[in-house]
Short mmCIF file of C-alpha atoms in Angstrom, two decimals:
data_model
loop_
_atom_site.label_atom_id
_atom_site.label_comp_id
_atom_site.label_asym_id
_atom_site.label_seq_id
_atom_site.Cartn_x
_atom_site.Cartn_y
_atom_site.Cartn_z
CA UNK A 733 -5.64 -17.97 20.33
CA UNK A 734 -2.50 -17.78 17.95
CA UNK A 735 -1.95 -15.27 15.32
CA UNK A 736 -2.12 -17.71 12.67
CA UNK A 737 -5.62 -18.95 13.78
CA UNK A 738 -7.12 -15.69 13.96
CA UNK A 739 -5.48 -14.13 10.92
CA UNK A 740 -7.17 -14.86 7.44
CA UNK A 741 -5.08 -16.91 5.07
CA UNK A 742 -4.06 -14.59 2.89
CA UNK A 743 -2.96 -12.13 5.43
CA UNK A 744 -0.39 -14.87 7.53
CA UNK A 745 3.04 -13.93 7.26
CA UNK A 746 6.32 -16.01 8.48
CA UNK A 747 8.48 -12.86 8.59
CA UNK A 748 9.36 -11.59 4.96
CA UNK A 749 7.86 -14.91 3.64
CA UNK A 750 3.72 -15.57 2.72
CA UNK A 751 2.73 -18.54 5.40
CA UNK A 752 3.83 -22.02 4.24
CA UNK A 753 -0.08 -23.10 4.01
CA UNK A 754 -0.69 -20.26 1.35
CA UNK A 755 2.30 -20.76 -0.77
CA UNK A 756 0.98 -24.78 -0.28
CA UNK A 757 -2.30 -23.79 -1.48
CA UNK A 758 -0.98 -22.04 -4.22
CA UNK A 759 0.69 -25.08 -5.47
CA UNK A 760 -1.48 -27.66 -4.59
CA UNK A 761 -5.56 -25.95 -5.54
CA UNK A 762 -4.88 -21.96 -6.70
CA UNK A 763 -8.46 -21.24 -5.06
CA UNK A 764 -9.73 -21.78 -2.22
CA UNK A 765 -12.65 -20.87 -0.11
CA UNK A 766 -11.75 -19.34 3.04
CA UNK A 767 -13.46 -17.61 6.22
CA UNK A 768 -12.48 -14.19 6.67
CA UNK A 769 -12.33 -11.99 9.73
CA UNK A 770 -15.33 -10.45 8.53
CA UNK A 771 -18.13 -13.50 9.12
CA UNK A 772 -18.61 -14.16 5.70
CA UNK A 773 -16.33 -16.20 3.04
CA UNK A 774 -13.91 -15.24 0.23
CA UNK A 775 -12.75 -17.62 -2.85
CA UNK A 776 -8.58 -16.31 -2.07
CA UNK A 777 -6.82 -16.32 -5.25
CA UNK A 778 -3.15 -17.22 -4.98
CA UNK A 779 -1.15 -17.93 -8.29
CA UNK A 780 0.12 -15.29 -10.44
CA UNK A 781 -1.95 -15.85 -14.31
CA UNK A 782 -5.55 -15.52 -11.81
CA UNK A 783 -4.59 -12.79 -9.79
CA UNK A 784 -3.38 -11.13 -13.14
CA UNK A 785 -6.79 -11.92 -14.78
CA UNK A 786 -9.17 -11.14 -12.10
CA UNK A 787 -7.89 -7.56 -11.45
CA UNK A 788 -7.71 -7.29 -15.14
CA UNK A 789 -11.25 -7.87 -15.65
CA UNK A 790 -13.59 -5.51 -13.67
CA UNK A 791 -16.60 -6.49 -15.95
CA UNK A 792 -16.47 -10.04 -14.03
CA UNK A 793 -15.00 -8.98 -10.78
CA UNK A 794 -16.28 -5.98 -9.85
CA UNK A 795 -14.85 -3.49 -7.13
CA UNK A 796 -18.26 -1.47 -7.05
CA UNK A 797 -20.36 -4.43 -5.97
CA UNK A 798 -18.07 -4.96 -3.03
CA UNK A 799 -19.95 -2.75 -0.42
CA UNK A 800 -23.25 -5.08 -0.67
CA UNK A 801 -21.24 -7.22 1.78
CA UNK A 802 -21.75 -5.90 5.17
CA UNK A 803 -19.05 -7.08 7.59
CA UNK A 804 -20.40 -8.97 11.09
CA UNK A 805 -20.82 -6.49 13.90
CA UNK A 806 -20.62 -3.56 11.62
CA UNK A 807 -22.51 -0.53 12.24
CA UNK A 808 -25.46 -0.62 9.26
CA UNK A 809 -25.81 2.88 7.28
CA UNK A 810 -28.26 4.26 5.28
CA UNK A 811 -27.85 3.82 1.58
CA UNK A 812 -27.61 7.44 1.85
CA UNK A 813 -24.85 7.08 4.22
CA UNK A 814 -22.74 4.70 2.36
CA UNK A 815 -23.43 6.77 -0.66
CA UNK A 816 -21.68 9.69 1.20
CA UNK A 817 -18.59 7.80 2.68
CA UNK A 818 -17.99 5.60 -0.64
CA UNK A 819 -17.91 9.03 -2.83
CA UNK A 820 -14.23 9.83 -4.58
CA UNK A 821 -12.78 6.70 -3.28
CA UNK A 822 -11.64 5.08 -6.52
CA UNK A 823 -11.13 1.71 -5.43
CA UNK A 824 -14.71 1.34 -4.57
CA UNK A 825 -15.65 2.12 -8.41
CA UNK A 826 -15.92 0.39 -11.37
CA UNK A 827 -15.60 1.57 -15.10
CA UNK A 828 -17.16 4.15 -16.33
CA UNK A 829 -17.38 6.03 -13.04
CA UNK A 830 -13.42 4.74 -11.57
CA UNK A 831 -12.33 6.27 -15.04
CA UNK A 832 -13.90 9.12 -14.57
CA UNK A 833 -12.36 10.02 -11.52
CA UNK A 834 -9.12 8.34 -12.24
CA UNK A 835 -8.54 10.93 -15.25
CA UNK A 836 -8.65 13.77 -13.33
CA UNK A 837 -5.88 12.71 -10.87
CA UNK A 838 -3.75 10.91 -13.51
CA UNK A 839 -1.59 14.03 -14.84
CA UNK A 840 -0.76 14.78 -11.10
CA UNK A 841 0.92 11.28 -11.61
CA UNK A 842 2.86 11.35 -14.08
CA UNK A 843 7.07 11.19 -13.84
CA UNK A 844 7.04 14.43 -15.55
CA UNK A 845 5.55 15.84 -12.63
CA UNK A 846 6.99 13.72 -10.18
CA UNK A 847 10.12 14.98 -11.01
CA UNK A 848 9.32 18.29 -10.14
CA UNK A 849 8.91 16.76 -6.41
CA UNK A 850 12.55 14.92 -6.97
CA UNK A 851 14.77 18.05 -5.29
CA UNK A 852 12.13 18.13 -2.70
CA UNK A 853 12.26 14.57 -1.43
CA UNK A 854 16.31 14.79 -1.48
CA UNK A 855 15.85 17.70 0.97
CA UNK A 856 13.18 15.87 3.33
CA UNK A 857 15.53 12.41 3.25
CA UNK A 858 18.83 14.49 4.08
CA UNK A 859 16.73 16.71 6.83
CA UNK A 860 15.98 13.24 8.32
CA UNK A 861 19.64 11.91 8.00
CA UNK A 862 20.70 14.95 9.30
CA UNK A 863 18.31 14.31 12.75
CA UNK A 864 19.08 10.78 12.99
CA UNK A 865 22.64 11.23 12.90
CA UNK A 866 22.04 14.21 15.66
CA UNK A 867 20.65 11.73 17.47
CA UNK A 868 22.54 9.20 17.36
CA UNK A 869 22.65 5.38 17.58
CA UNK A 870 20.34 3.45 18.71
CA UNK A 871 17.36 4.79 16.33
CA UNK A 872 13.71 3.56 15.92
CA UNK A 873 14.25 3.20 12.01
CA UNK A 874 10.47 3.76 11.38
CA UNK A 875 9.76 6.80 13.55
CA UNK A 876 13.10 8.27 12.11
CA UNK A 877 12.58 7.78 8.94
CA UNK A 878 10.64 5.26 7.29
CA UNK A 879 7.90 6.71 8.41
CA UNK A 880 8.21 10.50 8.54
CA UNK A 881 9.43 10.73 4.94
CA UNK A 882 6.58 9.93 3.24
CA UNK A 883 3.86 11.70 5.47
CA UNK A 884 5.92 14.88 4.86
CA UNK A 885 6.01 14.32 0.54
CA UNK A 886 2.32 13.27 0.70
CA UNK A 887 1.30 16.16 2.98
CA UNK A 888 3.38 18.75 0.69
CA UNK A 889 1.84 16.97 -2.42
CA UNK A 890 -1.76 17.35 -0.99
CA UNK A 891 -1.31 20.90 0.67
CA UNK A 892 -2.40 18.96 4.28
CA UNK A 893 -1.07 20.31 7.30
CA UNK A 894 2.28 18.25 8.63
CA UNK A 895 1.51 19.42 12.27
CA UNK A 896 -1.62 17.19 11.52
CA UNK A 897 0.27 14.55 10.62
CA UNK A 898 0.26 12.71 14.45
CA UNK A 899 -3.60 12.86 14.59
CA UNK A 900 -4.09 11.44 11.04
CA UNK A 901 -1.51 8.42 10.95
CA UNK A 902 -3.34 7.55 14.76
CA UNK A 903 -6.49 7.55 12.52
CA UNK A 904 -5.16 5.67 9.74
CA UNK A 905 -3.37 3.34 12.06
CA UNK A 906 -6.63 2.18 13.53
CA UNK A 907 -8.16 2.38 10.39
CA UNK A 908 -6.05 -0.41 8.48
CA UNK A 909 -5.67 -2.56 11.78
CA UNK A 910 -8.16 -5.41 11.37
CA UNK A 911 -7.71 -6.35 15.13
CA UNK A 912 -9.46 -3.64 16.07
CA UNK A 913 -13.49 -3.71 16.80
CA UNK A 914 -15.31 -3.04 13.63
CA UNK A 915 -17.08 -0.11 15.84
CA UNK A 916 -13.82 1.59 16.53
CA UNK A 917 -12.49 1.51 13.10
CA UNK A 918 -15.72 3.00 11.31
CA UNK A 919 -15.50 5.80 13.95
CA UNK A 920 -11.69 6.08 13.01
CA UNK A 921 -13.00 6.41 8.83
CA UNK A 922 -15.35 8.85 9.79
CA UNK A 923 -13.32 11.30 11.90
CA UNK A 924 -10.73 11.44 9.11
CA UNK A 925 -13.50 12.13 6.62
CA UNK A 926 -14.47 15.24 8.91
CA UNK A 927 -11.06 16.43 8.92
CA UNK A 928 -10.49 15.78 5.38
CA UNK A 929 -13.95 17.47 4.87
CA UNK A 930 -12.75 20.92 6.63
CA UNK A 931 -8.98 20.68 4.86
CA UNK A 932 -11.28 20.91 1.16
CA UNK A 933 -13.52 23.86 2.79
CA UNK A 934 -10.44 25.34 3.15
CA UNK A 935 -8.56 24.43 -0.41
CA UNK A 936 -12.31 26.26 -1.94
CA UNK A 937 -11.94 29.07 0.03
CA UNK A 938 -8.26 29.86 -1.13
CA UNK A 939 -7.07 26.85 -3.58
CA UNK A 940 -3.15 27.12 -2.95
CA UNK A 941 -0.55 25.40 -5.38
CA UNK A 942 -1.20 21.69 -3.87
CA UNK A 943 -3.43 18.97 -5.88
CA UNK A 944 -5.96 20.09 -3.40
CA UNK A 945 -6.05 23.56 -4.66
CA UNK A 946 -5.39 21.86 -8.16
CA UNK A 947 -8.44 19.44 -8.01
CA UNK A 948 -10.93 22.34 -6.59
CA UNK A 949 -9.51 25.03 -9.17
CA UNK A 950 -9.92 22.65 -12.57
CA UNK A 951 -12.23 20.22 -11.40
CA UNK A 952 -14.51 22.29 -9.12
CA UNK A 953 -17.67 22.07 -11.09
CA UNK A 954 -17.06 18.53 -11.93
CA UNK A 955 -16.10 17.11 -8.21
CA UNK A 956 -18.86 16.61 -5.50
CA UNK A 957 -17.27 18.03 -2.12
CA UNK A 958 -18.25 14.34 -0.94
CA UNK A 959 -15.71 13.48 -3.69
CA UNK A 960 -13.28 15.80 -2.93
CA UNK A 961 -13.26 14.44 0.74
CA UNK A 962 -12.59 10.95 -0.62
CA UNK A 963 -10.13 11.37 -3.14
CA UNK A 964 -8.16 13.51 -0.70
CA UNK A 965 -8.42 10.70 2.42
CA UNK A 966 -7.63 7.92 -0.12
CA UNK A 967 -4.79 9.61 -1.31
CA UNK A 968 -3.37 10.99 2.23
CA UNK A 969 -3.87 7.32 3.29
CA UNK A 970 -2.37 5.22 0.80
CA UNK A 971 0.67 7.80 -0.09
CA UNK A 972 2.38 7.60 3.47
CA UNK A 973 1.08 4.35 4.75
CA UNK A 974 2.99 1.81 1.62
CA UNK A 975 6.17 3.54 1.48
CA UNK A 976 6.86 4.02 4.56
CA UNK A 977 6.42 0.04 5.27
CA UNK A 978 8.25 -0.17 2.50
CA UNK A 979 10.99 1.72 3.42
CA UNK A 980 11.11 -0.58 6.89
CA UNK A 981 10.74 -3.49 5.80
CA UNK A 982 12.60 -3.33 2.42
CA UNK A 983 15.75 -1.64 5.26
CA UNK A 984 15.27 -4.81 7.66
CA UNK A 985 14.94 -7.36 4.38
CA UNK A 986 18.63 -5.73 2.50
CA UNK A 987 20.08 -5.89 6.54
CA UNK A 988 19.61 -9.51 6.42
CA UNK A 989 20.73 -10.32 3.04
CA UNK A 990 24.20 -8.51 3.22
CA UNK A 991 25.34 -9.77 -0.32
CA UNK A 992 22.59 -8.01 -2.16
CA UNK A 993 23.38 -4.89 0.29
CA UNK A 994 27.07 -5.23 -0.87
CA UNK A 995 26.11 -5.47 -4.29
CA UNK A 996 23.75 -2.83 -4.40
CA UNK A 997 26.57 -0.93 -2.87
CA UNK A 998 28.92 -1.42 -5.54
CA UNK A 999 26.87 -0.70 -8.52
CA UNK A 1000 24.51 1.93 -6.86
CA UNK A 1001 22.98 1.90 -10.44
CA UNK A 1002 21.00 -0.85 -9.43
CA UNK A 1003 18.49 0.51 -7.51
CA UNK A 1004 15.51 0.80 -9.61
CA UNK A 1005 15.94 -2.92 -10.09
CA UNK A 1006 16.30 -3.55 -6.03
CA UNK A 1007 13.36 -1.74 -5.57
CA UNK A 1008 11.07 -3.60 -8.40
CA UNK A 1009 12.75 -6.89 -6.42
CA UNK A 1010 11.61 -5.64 -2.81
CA UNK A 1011 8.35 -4.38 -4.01
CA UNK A 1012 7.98 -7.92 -5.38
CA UNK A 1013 9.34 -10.30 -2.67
CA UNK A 1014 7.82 -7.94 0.22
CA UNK A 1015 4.44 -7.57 -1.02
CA UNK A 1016 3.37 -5.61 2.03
CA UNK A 1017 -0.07 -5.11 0.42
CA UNK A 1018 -1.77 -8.66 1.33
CA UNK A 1019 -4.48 -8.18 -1.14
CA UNK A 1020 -5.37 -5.22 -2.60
CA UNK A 1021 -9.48 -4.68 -2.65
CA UNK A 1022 -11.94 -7.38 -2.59
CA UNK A 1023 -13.35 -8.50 -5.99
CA UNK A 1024 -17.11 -9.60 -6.39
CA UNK A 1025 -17.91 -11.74 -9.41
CA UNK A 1026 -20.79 -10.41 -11.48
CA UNK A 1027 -21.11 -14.08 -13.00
CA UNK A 1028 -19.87 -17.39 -12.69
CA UNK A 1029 -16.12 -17.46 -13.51
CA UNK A 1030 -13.58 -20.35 -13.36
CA UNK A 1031 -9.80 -19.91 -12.09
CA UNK A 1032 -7.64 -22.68 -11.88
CA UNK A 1033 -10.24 -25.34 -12.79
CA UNK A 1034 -12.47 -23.76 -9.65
CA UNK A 1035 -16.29 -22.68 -10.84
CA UNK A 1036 -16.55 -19.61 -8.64
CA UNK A 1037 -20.30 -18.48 -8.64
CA UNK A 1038 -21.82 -15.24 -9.13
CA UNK A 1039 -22.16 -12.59 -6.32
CA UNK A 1040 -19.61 -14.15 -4.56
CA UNK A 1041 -15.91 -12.04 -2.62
CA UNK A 1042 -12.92 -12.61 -4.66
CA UNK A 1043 -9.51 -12.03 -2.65
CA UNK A 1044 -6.18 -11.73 -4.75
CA UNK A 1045 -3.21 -12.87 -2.74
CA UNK A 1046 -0.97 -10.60 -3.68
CA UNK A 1047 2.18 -12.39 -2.00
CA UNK A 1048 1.88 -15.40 -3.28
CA UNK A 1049 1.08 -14.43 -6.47
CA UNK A 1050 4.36 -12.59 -6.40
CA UNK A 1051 6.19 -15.72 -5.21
CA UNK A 1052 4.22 -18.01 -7.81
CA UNK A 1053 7.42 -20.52 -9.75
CA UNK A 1054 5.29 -20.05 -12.62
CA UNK A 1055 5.55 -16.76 -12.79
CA UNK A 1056 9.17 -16.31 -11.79
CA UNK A 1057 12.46 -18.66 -11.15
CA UNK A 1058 13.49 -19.76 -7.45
CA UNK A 1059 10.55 -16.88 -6.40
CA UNK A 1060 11.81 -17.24 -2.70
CA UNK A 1061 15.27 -16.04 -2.89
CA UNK A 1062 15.55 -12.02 -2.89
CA UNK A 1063 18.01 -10.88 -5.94
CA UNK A 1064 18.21 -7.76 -7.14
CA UNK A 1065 19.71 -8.40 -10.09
CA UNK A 1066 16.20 -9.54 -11.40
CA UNK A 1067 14.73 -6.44 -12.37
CA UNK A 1068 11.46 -5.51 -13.23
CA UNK A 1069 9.69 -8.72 -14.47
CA UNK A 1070 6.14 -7.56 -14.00
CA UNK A 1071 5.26 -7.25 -10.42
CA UNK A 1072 1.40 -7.14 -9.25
CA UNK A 1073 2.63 -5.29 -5.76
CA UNK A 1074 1.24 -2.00 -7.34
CA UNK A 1075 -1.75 -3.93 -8.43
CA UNK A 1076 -2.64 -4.58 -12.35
CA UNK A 1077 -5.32 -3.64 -14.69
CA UNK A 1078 -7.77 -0.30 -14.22
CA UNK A 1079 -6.43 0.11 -10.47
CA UNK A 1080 -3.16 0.17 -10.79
CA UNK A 1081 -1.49 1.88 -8.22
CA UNK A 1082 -2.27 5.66 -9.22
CA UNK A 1083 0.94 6.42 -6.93
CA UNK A 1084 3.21 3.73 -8.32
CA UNK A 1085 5.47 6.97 -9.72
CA UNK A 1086 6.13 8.81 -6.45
CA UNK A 1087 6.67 5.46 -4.36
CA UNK A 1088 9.50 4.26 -6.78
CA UNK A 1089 10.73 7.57 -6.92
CA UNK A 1090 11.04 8.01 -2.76
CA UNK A 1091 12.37 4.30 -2.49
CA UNK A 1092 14.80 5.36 -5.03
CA UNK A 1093 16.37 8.40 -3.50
CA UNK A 1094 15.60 7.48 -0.16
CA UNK A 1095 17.60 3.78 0.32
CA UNK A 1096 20.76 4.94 -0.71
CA UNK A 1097 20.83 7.93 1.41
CA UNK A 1098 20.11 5.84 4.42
CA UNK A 1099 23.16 3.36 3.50
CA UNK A 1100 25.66 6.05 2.26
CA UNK A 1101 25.25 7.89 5.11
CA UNK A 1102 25.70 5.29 7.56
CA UNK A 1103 27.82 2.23 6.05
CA UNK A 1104 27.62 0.21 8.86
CA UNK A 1105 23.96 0.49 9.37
CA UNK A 1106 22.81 -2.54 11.59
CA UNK A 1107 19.94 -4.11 13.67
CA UNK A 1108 21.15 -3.20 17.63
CA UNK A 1109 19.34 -7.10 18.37
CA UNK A 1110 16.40 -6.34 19.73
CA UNK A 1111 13.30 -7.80 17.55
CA UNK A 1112 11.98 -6.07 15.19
CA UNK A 1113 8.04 -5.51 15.76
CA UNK A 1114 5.77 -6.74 12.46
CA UNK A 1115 2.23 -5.25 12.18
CA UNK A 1116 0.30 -8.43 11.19
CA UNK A 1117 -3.41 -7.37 11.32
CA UNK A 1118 -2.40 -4.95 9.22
CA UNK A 1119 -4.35 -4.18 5.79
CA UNK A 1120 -0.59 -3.09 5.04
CA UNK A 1121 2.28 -5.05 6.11
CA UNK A 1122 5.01 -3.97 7.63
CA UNK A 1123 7.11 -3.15 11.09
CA UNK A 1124 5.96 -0.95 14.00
CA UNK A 1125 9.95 -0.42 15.04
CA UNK A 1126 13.18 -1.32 13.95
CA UNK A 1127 15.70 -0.48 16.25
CA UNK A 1128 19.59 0.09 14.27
CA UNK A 1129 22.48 1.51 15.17
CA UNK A 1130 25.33 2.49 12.81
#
């Protein structure tokens, strides 16, 4: 069966570019009612001014309703159970309860404090450099760097063991692949909530400098460990898994548009811009959470009922010609024009800060210290079943 039979709608990909049929649908309806790979339908959301409102709105499309919908084939757990493996994960919550959580983490956040991490992640992209060019041509971009860059910042950040790092990105990796049996990847969320688990016995016992030993030492008394184990796992998760596809694909997309490489090279002041317009054309998260509506809502002229799974399509929202001019061509002279890749509303990426801040520092390393940076031919690989898009190698040379 071909990939774009078995792959949900919002999730098909032609390369950098959301499939033809979405960006179609987009145009032609806004909403549609789609079959997911879960046995049950979603109402996908595609232009920009619904994606905006819906994850604006958590009263009518709730995130904490979401895990009433039990996917086909998926082990069933006790209330109890869920209870346990839903605790600290913020983008299972709703207001009050999301906020309540959210405010604890939201100072370690901040670009005051991300700064603080700024001389860091210079050292960790030059160490990389450094063992690339050791190396030498041809290099797997993403084991050299895309994706080893952030797992080390996010490990450093959390206080979580970087010799770890091989058993937890196998974990996460299986985790976030939707091609994988539904068995596998619940085993997957539970092994890394075991290891998580023992990483906050351990942050209790002696709470170090890390927002581990942060969270335990001001937040002890108001933190469940349950919650401690999810915050931590969300975190670990989403802080290496975006950038580093980021960094790939965002490498692979300037590669192939050498005029907005060239002019990113001559006015290197550009690059917060270039990265707003890769975070925006890429979209390498397809979707975001799935939304339940806690009434009957309208989008686009389509009566959505209550009760029923809301999917934002993230992509094509980005892409939408209402929301921005000739959306398919990649120019980094755009700027920031308000993105949803980092989400919108009450879950707004919490780690928005840290990603800019490692795209910033760590694409024009990469092209200053090898000018002639290049793909070596071989085809790149794209993870498609992917919860985050992105490339599995890249193969340069310089």
């Amino acid at each position: 069966m071909s990939e774009s039979v078995t792959l949900p709608l919002h999730m098909r990909r032609s390369a950098f570019d959301p499939d033809p049929e979405l960006s179609a649908m987009r145009e032609e309806e806004g909403v549609r009612r789609v079959p997911t790979m879960f046995g049950l339908d979603a109402w996908v959301v595609s232009r920009y001014a619904d994606v905006r409102e819906v994850l604006g709105d958590p009263a009518r499309f709730s995130n904490g309703q979401g895990m009433a919908f039990r996917a086909a084939g998926r082990p069933q757990y006790s209330e109890e159970q869920l209870r346990t493996m839903r605790a600290g994960n913020l983008l299972a919550f709703d207001p009050p309860e999301h906020t309540r959580l959210r405010r604890m983490l939201t100072p370690e956040f901040t670009m005051r404090r991300m700064r603080r991490l700024e001389p860091r992640i210079h050292e960790i992209v030059q160490d990389h450099l450094d063992a690339m060019e050791r190396g030498g041509p041809p290099a797997d971009l993403v084991s050299a760097f895309a994706l080893p860059i952030p797992s080390l910042v996010i490990c450093e950040l959390l206080g979580v063991p970087y010799a770890d790092r091989g058993d937890f990105q196998r974990r996460t990796g299986t985790l976030l692949n939707l091609s994988k049996p539904v068995e596998e990847r619940m085993a997957a969320s539970l092994e890394q909530r075991s290891y998580m688990a023992g990483l906050v016995a351990r942050a209790q016992a002696d709470p170090g400098d890390d927002m581990l030993g942060m969270l335990v030492r001001e937040h002890g008394d108001d933190l469940s460990i349950d919650e401690l184990v999810g915050i931590a796992g969300l975190l670990l998760l989403a802080g290496h898994e975006t950038t580093s596809n980021m960094l790939g694909l965002g490498t692979l997309a300037l590669l192939r548009h050498p005029d907005q490489l060239d002019l990113l090279r001559k006015e290197p002041e550009r690059i917060g811009a270039t990265v707003e317009e890769l975070l925006r054309w890429l979209s390498i998260v397809h979707a975001g959470t799935g939304k339940v509506t806690t009434t009957e809502v309208e989008l686009s002229g389509t009566r959505i009922p209550a009760g029923e799974l809301v999917i934002c399509a993230l992509p094509a929202a980005n892409r939408d010609p209402a929301f921005i001019a000739d959306p398919d061509r990649l120019d980094i002279a755009r700027g920031d024009l308000g993105h949803v890749a980092f989400g919108h509303g009450v879950h707004h990426c919490l780690g928005a800060p840290l990603a800019r801040m490692e795209m910033r520092i760590a694409f024009p390393a990469l092209f200053e210290r090898f000018p002639g940076l290049r793909e070596t031919g071989a085809t790149p690989e794209f993870r498609s079943f992917n919860v985050v898009y992105g490339l599995t190698r890249l193969e340069v040379a310089w």
